[in-house]
Short mmCIF file of C-alpha atoms in Angstrom, two decimals:
data_model
loop_
_atom_site.label_atom_id
_atom_site.label_comp_id
_atom_site.label_asym_id
_atom_site.label_seq_id
_atom_site.Cartn_x
_atom_site.Cartn_y
_atom_site.Cartn_z
CA UNK A 1 -47.87 39.10 -60.75
CA UNK A 2 -45.90 39.78 -63.90
CA UNK A 3 -43.50 42.03 -61.97
CA UNK A 4 -42.96 39.32 -59.38
CA UNK A 5 -42.15 36.81 -62.10
CA UNK A 6 -39.57 39.19 -63.59
CA UNK A 7 -37.93 39.62 -60.14
CA UNK A 8 -37.76 35.85 -59.63
CA UNK A 9 -36.16 35.35 -63.04
CA UNK A 10 -33.55 38.03 -62.34
CA UNK A 11 -32.75 36.51 -58.95
CA UNK A 12 -32.39 33.02 -60.46
CA UNK A 13 -30.10 34.38 -63.18
CA UNK A 14 -27.97 36.14 -60.58
CA UNK A 15 -27.56 32.97 -58.53
CA UNK A 16 -26.74 30.85 -61.57
CA UNK A 17 -24.23 33.38 -62.81
CA UNK A 18 -22.46 33.38 -59.45
CA UNK A 19 -21.88 29.63 -59.39
CA UNK A 20 -19.18 29.46 -62.06
CA UNK A 21 -17.60 32.58 -60.66
CA UNK A 22 -17.08 30.88 -57.25
CA UNK A 23 -16.05 27.67 -58.92
CA UNK A 24 -13.34 29.49 -60.80
CA UNK A 25 -12.11 31.56 -57.89
CA UNK A 26 -10.74 28.59 -56.00
CA UNK A 27 -8.41 27.34 -58.74
CA UNK A 28 -7.71 30.78 -60.17
CA UNK A 29 -5.90 32.05 -57.04
CA UNK A 30 -3.28 29.46 -56.19
CA UNK A 31 -0.88 32.11 -54.93
CA UNK A 32 -3.36 33.35 -52.36
CA UNK A 33 -4.23 29.81 -51.33
CA UNK A 34 -0.59 28.80 -51.01
CA UNK A 35 0.13 31.90 -48.95
CA UNK A 36 -2.84 31.35 -46.66
CA UNK A 37 -2.70 27.58 -46.15
CA UNK A 38 0.65 27.43 -44.33
CA UNK A 39 -0.29 30.35 -42.12
CA UNK A 40 -3.67 29.07 -40.93
CA UNK A 41 -2.60 25.47 -40.10
CA UNK A 42 0.51 26.74 -38.29
CA UNK A 43 -1.58 29.01 -36.10
CA UNK A 44 -4.00 26.20 -35.40
CA UNK A 45 -1.13 23.82 -34.71
CA UNK A 46 0.42 26.26 -32.27
CA UNK A 47 -2.89 26.61 -30.47
CA UNK A 48 -3.28 22.84 -30.29
CA UNK A 49 0.24 22.45 -28.95
CA UNK A 50 -0.41 25.06 -26.29
CA UNK A 51 -3.67 23.36 -25.38
CA UNK A 52 -1.92 19.99 -25.18
CA UNK A 53 0.76 21.43 -22.91
CA UNK A 54 -1.89 22.94 -20.65
CA UNK A 55 -3.81 19.66 -20.47
CA UNK A 56 -0.60 17.76 -19.67
CA UNK A 57 0.34 20.30 -17.01
CA UNK A 58 -3.14 20.14 -15.52
CA UNK A 59 -3.04 16.34 -15.44
CA UNK A 60 0.40 16.38 -13.84
CA UNK A 61 -0.71 18.94 -11.24
CA UNK A 62 -3.83 16.92 -10.42
CA UNK A 63 -1.93 13.63 -10.16
CA UNK A 64 0.79 15.25 -8.08
CA UNK A 65 -1.70 16.79 -5.65
CA UNK A 66 -3.47 13.46 -5.26
CA UNK A 67 -0.22 11.58 -4.64
CA UNK A 68 1.03 14.07 -2.06
CA UNK A 69 -2.25 13.70 -0.18
CA UNK A 70 -1.94 9.90 -0.40
CA UNK A 71 1.62 10.06 0.95
CA UNK A 72 0.35 12.01 3.95
CA UNK A 73 -2.50 9.51 4.44
CA UNK A 74 -0.09 6.57 4.47
CA UNK A 75 2.17 8.33 6.97
CA UNK A 76 -0.90 8.90 9.12
CA UNK A 77 -1.37 5.12 9.18
CA UNK A 78 1.86 4.73 11.17
CA UNK A 79 1.48 7.72 13.42
CA UNK A 80 -1.12 8.19 14.78
CA UNK A 81 -3.03 5.21 13.27
CA UNK A 82 -0.87 2.21 14.14
CA UNK A 83 0.57 3.89 17.24
CA UNK A 84 -2.91 4.35 18.71
CA UNK A 85 -4.15 0.95 17.55
CA UNK A 86 -1.24 -0.91 19.10
CA UNK A 87 -0.98 1.50 22.03
CA UNK A 88 -4.49 0.75 23.21
CA UNK A 89 -4.00 -3.01 22.96
CA UNK A 90 -1.01 -3.25 25.32
CA UNK A 91 -1.07 -2.88 29.10
CA UNK A 92 -0.85 0.60 30.57
CA UNK A 93 2.80 0.20 31.60
CA UNK A 94 3.87 -0.37 27.98
CA UNK A 95 1.78 2.09 25.98
CA UNK A 96 4.50 4.71 25.48
CA UNK A 97 7.06 2.06 24.55
CA UNK A 98 4.96 0.61 21.72
CA UNK A 99 3.99 4.06 20.45
CA UNK A 100 7.61 5.18 20.58
CA UNK A 101 8.60 2.27 18.37
CA UNK A 102 6.19 3.42 15.65
CA UNK A 103 7.33 7.02 15.97
CA UNK A 104 11.03 6.13 15.97
CA UNK A 105 10.59 4.12 12.78
CA UNK A 106 9.09 7.17 11.06
CA UNK A 107 12.45 8.89 11.58
CA UNK A 108 14.80 5.92 11.24
CA UNK A 109 13.41 4.49 8.00
CA UNK A 110 13.19 7.97 6.46
CA UNK A 111 16.93 8.51 6.93
CA UNK A 112 17.78 5.03 5.67
CA UNK A 113 15.50 5.58 2.68
CA UNK A 114 17.32 8.76 1.73
CA UNK A 115 20.75 7.15 2.13
CA UNK A 116 20.27 3.88 0.24
CA UNK A 117 16.73 2.52 0.68
CA UNK A 118 15.04 4.15 -2.29
CA UNK A 119 17.91 3.19 -4.54
CA UNK A 120 17.92 -0.44 -3.41
CA UNK A 121 14.17 -0.68 -4.05
CA UNK A 122 13.84 1.26 -7.32
CA UNK A 123 17.34 1.73 -8.72
CA UNK A 124 18.79 -0.48 -11.45
CA UNK A 125 17.09 -3.44 -13.08
CA UNK A 126 18.38 -6.52 -11.25
CA UNK A 127 16.04 -9.47 -10.61
CA UNK A 128 16.38 -9.40 -6.79
CA UNK A 129 17.76 -6.06 -5.57
CA UNK A 130 18.41 -2.60 -6.95
CA UNK A 131 21.72 -0.73 -7.00
CA UNK A 132 23.10 2.54 -5.67
CA UNK A 133 21.94 4.64 -8.64
CA UNK A 134 19.80 6.87 -6.40
CA UNK A 135 21.95 6.71 -3.25
CA UNK A 136 21.59 9.92 -1.22
CA UNK A 137 18.71 10.63 -3.63
CA UNK A 138 21.16 11.52 -6.39
CA UNK A 139 19.23 12.42 -9.54
CA UNK A 140 15.84 12.34 -7.81
CA UNK A 141 14.17 15.62 -8.68
CA UNK A 142 11.00 17.15 -10.07
CA UNK A 143 11.25 15.39 -13.43
CA UNK A 144 9.12 12.23 -13.64
CA UNK A 145 10.62 8.76 -13.80
CA UNK A 146 8.57 7.39 -16.69
CA UNK A 147 9.37 3.79 -15.75
CA UNK A 148 7.24 4.09 -12.61
CA UNK A 149 5.04 7.20 -12.79
CA UNK A 150 5.08 9.37 -15.90
CA UNK A 151 2.87 12.22 -14.67
CA UNK A 152 4.30 13.04 -11.24
CA UNK A 153 7.74 14.25 -10.09
CA UNK A 154 10.09 11.49 -9.07
CA UNK A 155 10.38 13.23 -5.71
CA UNK A 156 6.67 12.61 -5.17
CA UNK A 157 6.97 8.96 -6.18
CA UNK A 158 9.97 8.58 -3.89
CA UNK A 159 8.29 10.07 -0.82
CA UNK A 160 5.09 8.10 -1.44
CA UNK A 161 6.99 4.82 -1.54
CA UNK A 162 8.86 5.88 1.59
CA UNK A 163 5.64 5.78 3.59
CA UNK A 164 5.18 2.09 2.73
CA UNK A 165 8.71 1.42 3.93
CA UNK A 166 7.94 3.22 7.20
CA UNK A 167 4.83 1.30 8.18
CA UNK A 168 5.98 -2.18 7.16
CA UNK A 169 8.55 -2.81 9.93
CA UNK A 170 6.30 -1.00 12.40
CA UNK A 171 3.73 -3.77 11.93
CA UNK A 172 6.20 -6.31 13.34
CA UNK A 173 6.26 -4.53 16.70
CA UNK A 174 2.80 -5.91 17.40
CA UNK A 175 4.30 -9.38 17.91
CA UNK A 176 7.25 -8.24 20.03
CA UNK A 177 5.21 -5.83 22.18
CA UNK A 178 5.91 -5.57 25.90
CA UNK A 179 9.22 -7.43 25.86
CA UNK A 180 11.62 -6.14 23.17
CA UNK A 181 14.46 -3.74 23.98
CA UNK A 182 14.31 -0.35 22.31
CA UNK A 183 17.97 -0.64 21.26
CA UNK A 184 17.25 -4.10 19.87
CA UNK A 185 14.26 -2.73 18.00
CA UNK A 186 16.34 -0.02 16.32
CA UNK A 187 19.08 -2.42 15.18
CA UNK A 188 16.65 -5.17 14.16
CA UNK A 189 14.47 -2.83 12.09
CA UNK A 190 17.49 -1.29 10.37
CA UNK A 191 18.79 -4.66 9.23
CA UNK A 192 15.32 -5.98 8.42
CA UNK A 193 14.55 -3.00 6.23
CA UNK A 194 17.79 -3.38 4.27
CA UNK A 195 17.83 -7.15 3.87
CA UNK A 196 14.16 -8.19 3.80
CA UNK A 197 11.99 -5.26 2.78
CA UNK A 198 14.26 -3.74 0.12
CA UNK A 199 14.73 -6.98 -1.88
CA UNK A 200 11.02 -7.82 -1.75
CA UNK A 201 10.02 -4.31 -2.82
CA UNK A 202 12.41 -4.45 -5.77
CA UNK A 203 11.35 -7.94 -6.83
CA UNK A 204 7.66 -7.01 -6.87
CA UNK A 205 7.67 -3.33 -7.89
CA UNK A 206 11.15 -2.53 -9.22
CA UNK A 207 12.30 -2.55 -12.82
CA UNK A 208 13.66 -5.97 -13.71
CA UNK A 209 12.28 -7.54 -10.53
CA UNK A 210 11.58 -11.24 -10.94
CA UNK A 211 8.03 -10.87 -9.53
CA UNK A 212 7.13 -7.61 -11.29
CA UNK A 213 3.88 -8.09 -13.21
CA UNK A 214 3.84 -4.74 -15.01
CA UNK A 215 7.47 -4.76 -16.19
CA UNK A 216 7.81 -8.33 -17.37
CA UNK A 217 9.06 -10.25 -14.36
CA UNK A 218 9.77 -13.95 -14.70
CA UNK A 219 6.97 -14.81 -12.25
CA UNK A 220 4.51 -11.92 -12.61
CA UNK A 221 2.89 -11.59 -9.18
CA UNK A 222 -0.10 -9.30 -8.86
CA UNK A 223 0.45 -7.07 -5.85
CA UNK A 224 -1.20 -3.72 -6.34
CA UNK A 225 -0.32 -2.12 -3.01
CA UNK A 226 1.74 -4.50 -0.89
CA UNK A 227 0.15 -7.84 -0.01
CA UNK A 228 3.47 -9.65 -0.38
CA UNK A 229 5.87 -6.74 0.09
CA UNK A 230 4.23 -5.26 3.19
CA UNK A 231 1.88 -7.69 4.90
CA UNK A 232 3.28 -11.16 4.28
CA UNK A 233 6.86 -10.13 5.01
CA UNK A 234 5.97 -8.21 8.19
CA UNK A 235 3.40 -10.76 9.39
CA UNK A 236 5.63 -13.80 8.88
CA UNK A 237 8.59 -11.97 10.42
CA UNK A 238 6.37 -11.12 13.38
CA UNK A 239 5.64 -14.82 13.91
CA UNK A 240 9.36 -15.66 13.78
CA UNK A 241 10.10 -12.92 16.33
CA UNK A 242 7.36 -14.15 18.66
CA UNK A 243 8.67 -17.72 18.51
CA UNK A 244 12.29 -16.64 18.96
CA UNK A 245 11.64 -14.31 21.90
CA UNK A 246 9.23 -16.58 23.71
CA UNK A 247 6.14 -15.70 25.69
CA UNK A 248 5.66 -12.69 27.91
CA UNK A 249 6.07 -13.23 31.64
CA UNK A 250 2.78 -14.70 32.89
CA UNK A 251 1.32 -15.50 29.46
CA UNK A 252 -1.19 -17.11 29.02
CA UNK A 253 -2.16 -17.72 32.66
CA UNK A 254 -2.12 -14.07 33.67
CA UNK A 255 -4.85 -11.90 32.08
CA UNK A 256 -3.40 -9.22 29.78
CA UNK A 257 -6.39 -7.24 28.49
CA UNK A 258 -6.00 -4.07 26.39
CA UNK A 259 -5.62 -1.04 28.61
CA UNK A 260 -7.71 1.25 26.36
CA UNK A 261 -9.95 0.01 23.57
CA UNK A 262 -10.90 3.63 22.96
CA UNK A 263 -7.36 4.36 21.71
CA UNK A 264 -7.40 1.21 19.59
CA UNK A 265 -10.80 2.11 18.15
CA UNK A 266 -9.59 5.55 17.10
CA UNK A 267 -6.40 4.05 15.69
CA UNK A 268 -8.33 1.49 13.64
CA UNK A 269 -10.56 4.20 12.17
CA UNK A 270 -7.49 6.24 11.23
CA UNK A 271 -6.00 3.13 9.60
CA UNK A 272 -9.18 2.62 7.57
CA UNK A 273 -9.12 6.22 6.31
CA UNK A 274 -5.37 6.17 5.67
CA UNK A 275 -5.69 2.92 3.72
CA UNK A 276 -7.35 4.82 0.88
CA UNK A 277 -4.00 6.53 0.34
CA UNK A 278 -2.28 3.16 0.68
CA UNK A 279 -4.39 1.38 -1.97
CA UNK A 280 -5.99 4.02 -4.18
CA UNK A 281 -2.73 5.97 -4.22
CA UNK A 282 -0.97 2.94 -5.68
CA UNK A 283 -2.60 3.78 -9.00
CA UNK A 284 -0.01 6.61 -9.05
CA UNK A 285 -2.52 8.88 -10.77
CA UNK A 286 -5.91 10.39 -10.00
CA UNK A 287 -7.84 8.45 -12.63
CA UNK A 288 -10.39 5.69 -12.88
CA UNK A 289 -8.05 3.02 -11.50
CA UNK A 290 -7.66 5.03 -8.30
CA UNK A 291 -11.45 5.20 -7.99
CA UNK A 292 -11.74 1.45 -8.50
CA UNK A 293 -9.08 0.74 -5.86
CA UNK A 294 -10.74 3.21 -3.46
CA UNK A 295 -14.10 1.46 -3.75
CA UNK A 296 -12.60 -2.04 -3.47
CA UNK A 297 -10.69 -0.99 -0.34
CA UNK A 298 -13.80 0.28 1.41
CA UNK A 299 -15.97 -2.68 0.47
CA UNK A 300 -13.31 -5.21 1.49
CA UNK A 301 -12.90 -3.64 4.93
CA UNK A 302 -16.64 -3.44 5.54
CA UNK A 303 -17.26 -7.07 4.55
CA UNK A 304 -14.43 -8.33 6.75
CA UNK A 305 -15.63 -6.35 9.77
CA UNK A 306 -19.03 -7.99 9.40
CA UNK A 307 -17.71 -11.51 8.83
CA UNK A 308 -15.34 -11.35 11.84
CA UNK A 309 -18.17 -9.99 14.00
CA UNK A 310 -20.57 -12.65 12.74
CA UNK A 311 -18.08 -15.43 13.52
CA UNK A 312 -17.53 -13.98 16.97
CA UNK A 313 -21.26 -13.68 17.54
CA UNK A 314 -21.83 -17.30 16.58
CA UNK A 315 -19.13 -18.44 19.01
CA UNK A 316 -19.63 -16.08 21.96
CA UNK A 317 -23.18 -14.84 21.53
CA UNK A 318 -22.07 -11.24 21.00
CA UNK A 319 -19.87 -9.10 18.79
CA UNK A 320 -17.08 -7.12 20.45
CA UNK A 321 -15.63 -3.76 19.49
CA UNK A 322 -12.14 -5.29 19.40
CA UNK A 323 -13.37 -7.99 17.02
CA UNK A 324 -15.04 -5.47 14.71
CA UNK A 325 -11.97 -3.28 14.35
CA UNK A 326 -9.69 -6.30 14.01
CA UNK A 327 -11.93 -7.61 11.24
CA UNK A 328 -11.82 -4.29 9.41
CA UNK A 329 -8.01 -4.26 9.52
CA UNK A 330 -7.93 -7.88 8.29
CA UNK A 331 -10.13 -6.91 5.35
CA UNK A 332 -7.93 -3.95 4.53
CA UNK A 333 -4.88 -6.22 4.58
CA UNK A 334 -6.47 -8.84 2.32
CA UNK A 335 -7.79 -6.37 -0.25
CA UNK A 336 -4.45 -4.58 -0.52
CA UNK A 337 -2.88 -6.78 -3.24
CA UNK A 338 -6.19 -7.01 -5.13
CA UNK A 339 -7.42 -3.40 -4.84
CA UNK A 340 -6.44 -2.38 -8.36
CA UNK A 341 -7.48 -5.63 -10.03
CA UNK A 342 -10.98 -6.45 -8.76
CA UNK A 343 -14.43 -4.90 -8.81
CA UNK A 344 -16.76 -4.22 -5.88
CA UNK A 345 -18.36 -7.70 -5.82
CA UNK A 346 -15.03 -9.50 -5.68
CA UNK A 347 -13.87 -7.04 -3.02
CA UNK A 348 -16.86 -7.98 -0.88
CA UNK A 349 -16.04 -11.66 -1.31
CA UNK A 350 -12.36 -11.24 -0.49
CA UNK A 351 -13.20 -9.19 2.59
CA UNK A 352 -15.79 -11.68 3.83
CA UNK A 353 -13.39 -14.63 3.46
CA UNK A 354 -10.50 -12.73 5.05
CA UNK A 355 -12.49 -11.64 8.09
CA UNK A 356 -13.58 -15.18 8.93
CA UNK A 357 -10.18 -16.70 8.11
CA UNK A 358 -8.20 -14.22 10.23
CA UNK A 359 -10.64 -14.69 13.10
CA UNK A 360 -9.90 -18.42 12.99
CA UNK A 361 -6.15 -17.76 12.85
CA UNK A 362 -6.27 -15.47 15.88
CA UNK A 363 -8.55 -17.61 18.04
CA UNK A 364 -7.95 -21.23 17.00
CA UNK A 365 -4.61 -21.49 15.21
CA UNK A 366 -2.80 -19.36 17.77
CA UNK A 367 -4.25 -21.40 20.64
CA UNK A 368 -3.31 -24.70 18.99
CA UNK A 369 0.36 -23.77 18.66
CA UNK A 370 0.58 -21.63 21.80
CA UNK A 371 2.84 -18.85 20.51
CA UNK A 372 2.61 -15.35 21.99
CA UNK A 373 1.96 -12.98 19.12
CA UNK A 374 1.01 -10.20 21.51
CA UNK A 375 -1.12 -8.07 19.18
CA UNK A 376 -1.81 -10.68 16.46
CA UNK A 377 0.45 -9.23 13.81
CA UNK A 378 0.79 -12.63 12.16
CA UNK A 379 -2.87 -13.60 12.52
CA UNK A 380 -4.00 -10.41 10.78
CA UNK A 381 -1.16 -9.33 8.50
CA UNK A 382 0.64 -12.57 7.72
CA UNK A 383 -2.52 -14.64 7.30
CA UNK A 384 -4.56 -11.83 5.75
CA UNK A 385 -1.81 -10.92 3.31
CA UNK A 386 -1.42 -14.54 2.24
CA UNK A 387 -5.11 -15.20 1.63
CA UNK A 388 -5.46 -11.84 -0.09
CA UNK A 389 -2.54 -12.48 -2.46
CA UNK A 390 -3.94 -15.89 -3.36
CA UNK A 391 -7.46 -14.59 -3.98
CA UNK A 392 -6.04 -11.79 -6.12
CA UNK A 393 -4.88 -14.41 -8.61
CA UNK A 394 -8.38 -15.86 -8.68
CA UNK A 395 -10.46 -12.66 -8.86
CA UNK A 396 -8.32 -10.25 -10.95
CA UNK A 397 -10.10 -8.96 -14.05
CA UNK A 398 -8.81 -7.47 -17.28
CA UNK A 399 -11.86 -5.18 -17.31
CA UNK A 400 -10.51 -3.51 -14.17
CA UNK A 401 -6.80 -3.47 -14.98
CA UNK A 402 -5.36 -4.73 -18.26
CA UNK A 403 -1.90 -5.09 -16.75
CA UNK A 404 -0.80 -7.73 -19.27
CA UNK A 405 -2.16 -5.85 -22.30
CA UNK A 406 -5.56 -5.11 -23.83
CA UNK A 407 -7.75 -8.17 -24.01
CA UNK A 408 -5.27 -10.46 -22.26
CA UNK A 409 -6.76 -12.32 -19.28
CA UNK A 410 -5.43 -11.40 -15.86
CA UNK A 411 -6.83 -13.76 -13.21
CA UNK A 412 -8.61 -17.06 -12.84
CA UNK A 413 -12.08 -15.61 -13.40
CA UNK A 414 -10.77 -14.33 -16.74
CA UNK A 415 -9.65 -17.87 -17.62
CA UNK A 416 -5.99 -17.34 -16.71
CA UNK A 417 -5.70 -19.84 -13.85
CA UNK A 418 -1.96 -19.94 -14.30
CA UNK A 419 -1.88 -16.63 -12.46
CA UNK A 420 -2.74 -18.48 -9.26
CA UNK A 421 0.54 -20.35 -9.72
CA UNK A 422 2.41 -17.07 -10.11
CA UNK A 423 0.78 -15.82 -6.91
CA UNK A 424 1.90 -18.93 -5.08
CA UNK A 425 5.48 -18.34 -6.22
CA UNK A 426 5.34 -14.76 -4.91
CA UNK A 427 3.78 -15.87 -1.62
CA UNK A 428 6.35 -18.65 -1.12
CA UNK A 429 9.25 -16.32 -1.88
CA UNK A 430 7.93 -13.71 0.57
CA UNK A 431 7.58 -16.36 3.28
CA UNK A 432 11.09 -17.72 2.70
CA UNK A 433 12.68 -14.27 2.62
CA UNK A 434 10.89 -13.27 5.81
CA UNK A 435 11.68 -16.47 7.72
CA UNK A 436 15.34 -16.82 6.77
CA UNK A 437 16.13 -13.12 6.90
CA UNK A 438 14.43 -12.61 10.27
CA UNK A 439 16.16 -15.58 11.91
CA UNK A 440 19.59 -14.39 10.78
CA UNK A 441 18.91 -10.80 11.86
CA UNK A 442 17.58 -11.87 15.26
CA UNK A 443 20.77 -13.85 15.89
CA UNK A 444 22.90 -10.83 14.97
CA UNK A 445 20.90 -8.47 17.18
CA UNK A 446 20.83 -10.91 20.08
CA UNK A 447 24.63 -11.11 20.25
CA UNK A 448 25.06 -7.38 19.64
CA UNK A 449 22.57 -5.40 21.73
CA UNK A 450 20.34 -8.14 23.08
CA UNK A 451 16.78 -8.58 21.91
CA UNK A 452 14.68 -8.93 25.05
CA UNK A 453 14.47 -6.93 28.25
CA UNK A 454 15.15 -8.62 31.59
CA UNK A 455 12.28 -10.22 33.46
CA UNK A 456 12.49 -7.50 36.10
CA UNK A 457 12.16 -4.76 33.52
CA UNK A 458 9.35 -6.56 31.76
CA UNK A 459 7.35 -6.82 34.99
CA UNK A 460 7.97 -3.16 35.80
CA UNK A 461 7.00 -2.06 32.32
CA UNK A 462 8.88 -0.77 29.28
CA UNK A 463 7.67 2.80 29.63
CA UNK A 464 9.76 3.31 32.76
CA UNK A 465 12.64 0.93 32.07
CA UNK A 466 13.22 1.86 28.43
CA UNK A 467 12.19 5.52 28.35
CA UNK A 468 11.94 6.74 31.94
CA UNK A 469 8.39 7.99 31.46
CA UNK A 470 4.80 7.05 32.22
CA UNK A 471 1.89 7.39 29.83
CA UNK A 472 -0.58 8.69 32.39
CA UNK A 473 -0.16 10.92 35.42
CA UNK A 474 -2.86 9.63 37.76
CA UNK A 475 -2.13 12.02 40.62
CA UNK A 476 -5.16 13.92 41.89
#
């Protein structure tokens, strides 16, 4: 016991004697400390810098991969999505002609985009139209354009936006189906792209654009993925074209049912899948906002398909396949401007309203005024885009997208009801641009190439008269 006490005392003395020694060592070796301190932090700093560069590179690679996939998805919406959807809805003698219009626009708009289109949409900082800064894609390379997308190459941003420019004029062909010359289509779409689409795209999405909500436009219009730029402009222009060209021979007395709802069904499903690239890709990064837009897109389409089918069931006692796919497309159209600003519940509400509203436009409004919008481009895209843009101003939430700054209200449900007024300005401007621009362009095309085929050619079918081919070889 005594020996243990001695050992404890010695151990305590040793510990106590070491305390001042350590306390003195720190201040007594300033040279060593000064030599070590710069070396250790520099090494750590270098490691942190390397780690930061790797994280940035990984984020850029992930965002770039996502955006390239989205670009491919949006291109798929035109061909085969829209081509099959529209192709199945026309009569057999016109299926190749309507599909050829979609395919031709994939090539035509791409070339125009490379020459001047991208520059007119995203070059410069004018309030209405861009400039020729990026003409022939000058200066468009692998370095990001921080104004629009800081984590992906500008080439990726450019080609992604190209796919929107491709599908937008293709939507108009639904109204002019079965009676528009192919030569007239090419000239009309060229002029329409340059003088209607390009200004609207710049005003809503371009730097300095008067409707740009993210870059301080005078009338900040919320349009996440193209409600005004794509759907209102194309849908309203489709209505103008239908009124200008007149009805198809035999319409409405002669039955003109779709020749293959199977093709249309497949096309609609491809449109639904491709729309994820259309809306979720508009986040321009593979983050939480893309997820939110993805979910809103799906929920909006599903709700609209059900509401259109329910309205049809109440009227006719049954729900049709054509009604269900039309409702889904209407929901996708309506949710497009709101996809990056609303949550799932609002998406369901927007989709439900849009499905019922577009059903009424296609069945009642069209019958009241008697115009021949062959494939209901206006009833779905023009009407759906308008109601969607308006509801975006009501339902947008800062908790989903703080586009005006942290804590600042975005839409009516946030208390910012003035945004509904901004949406109305954007909608009105899109309508005016589409109406005036389309009328002028139609006049030019009509005196240049002619806009409509002869009655004889229309009766025979555009597949043979415009392209010298038939869609189906029915020989045994």
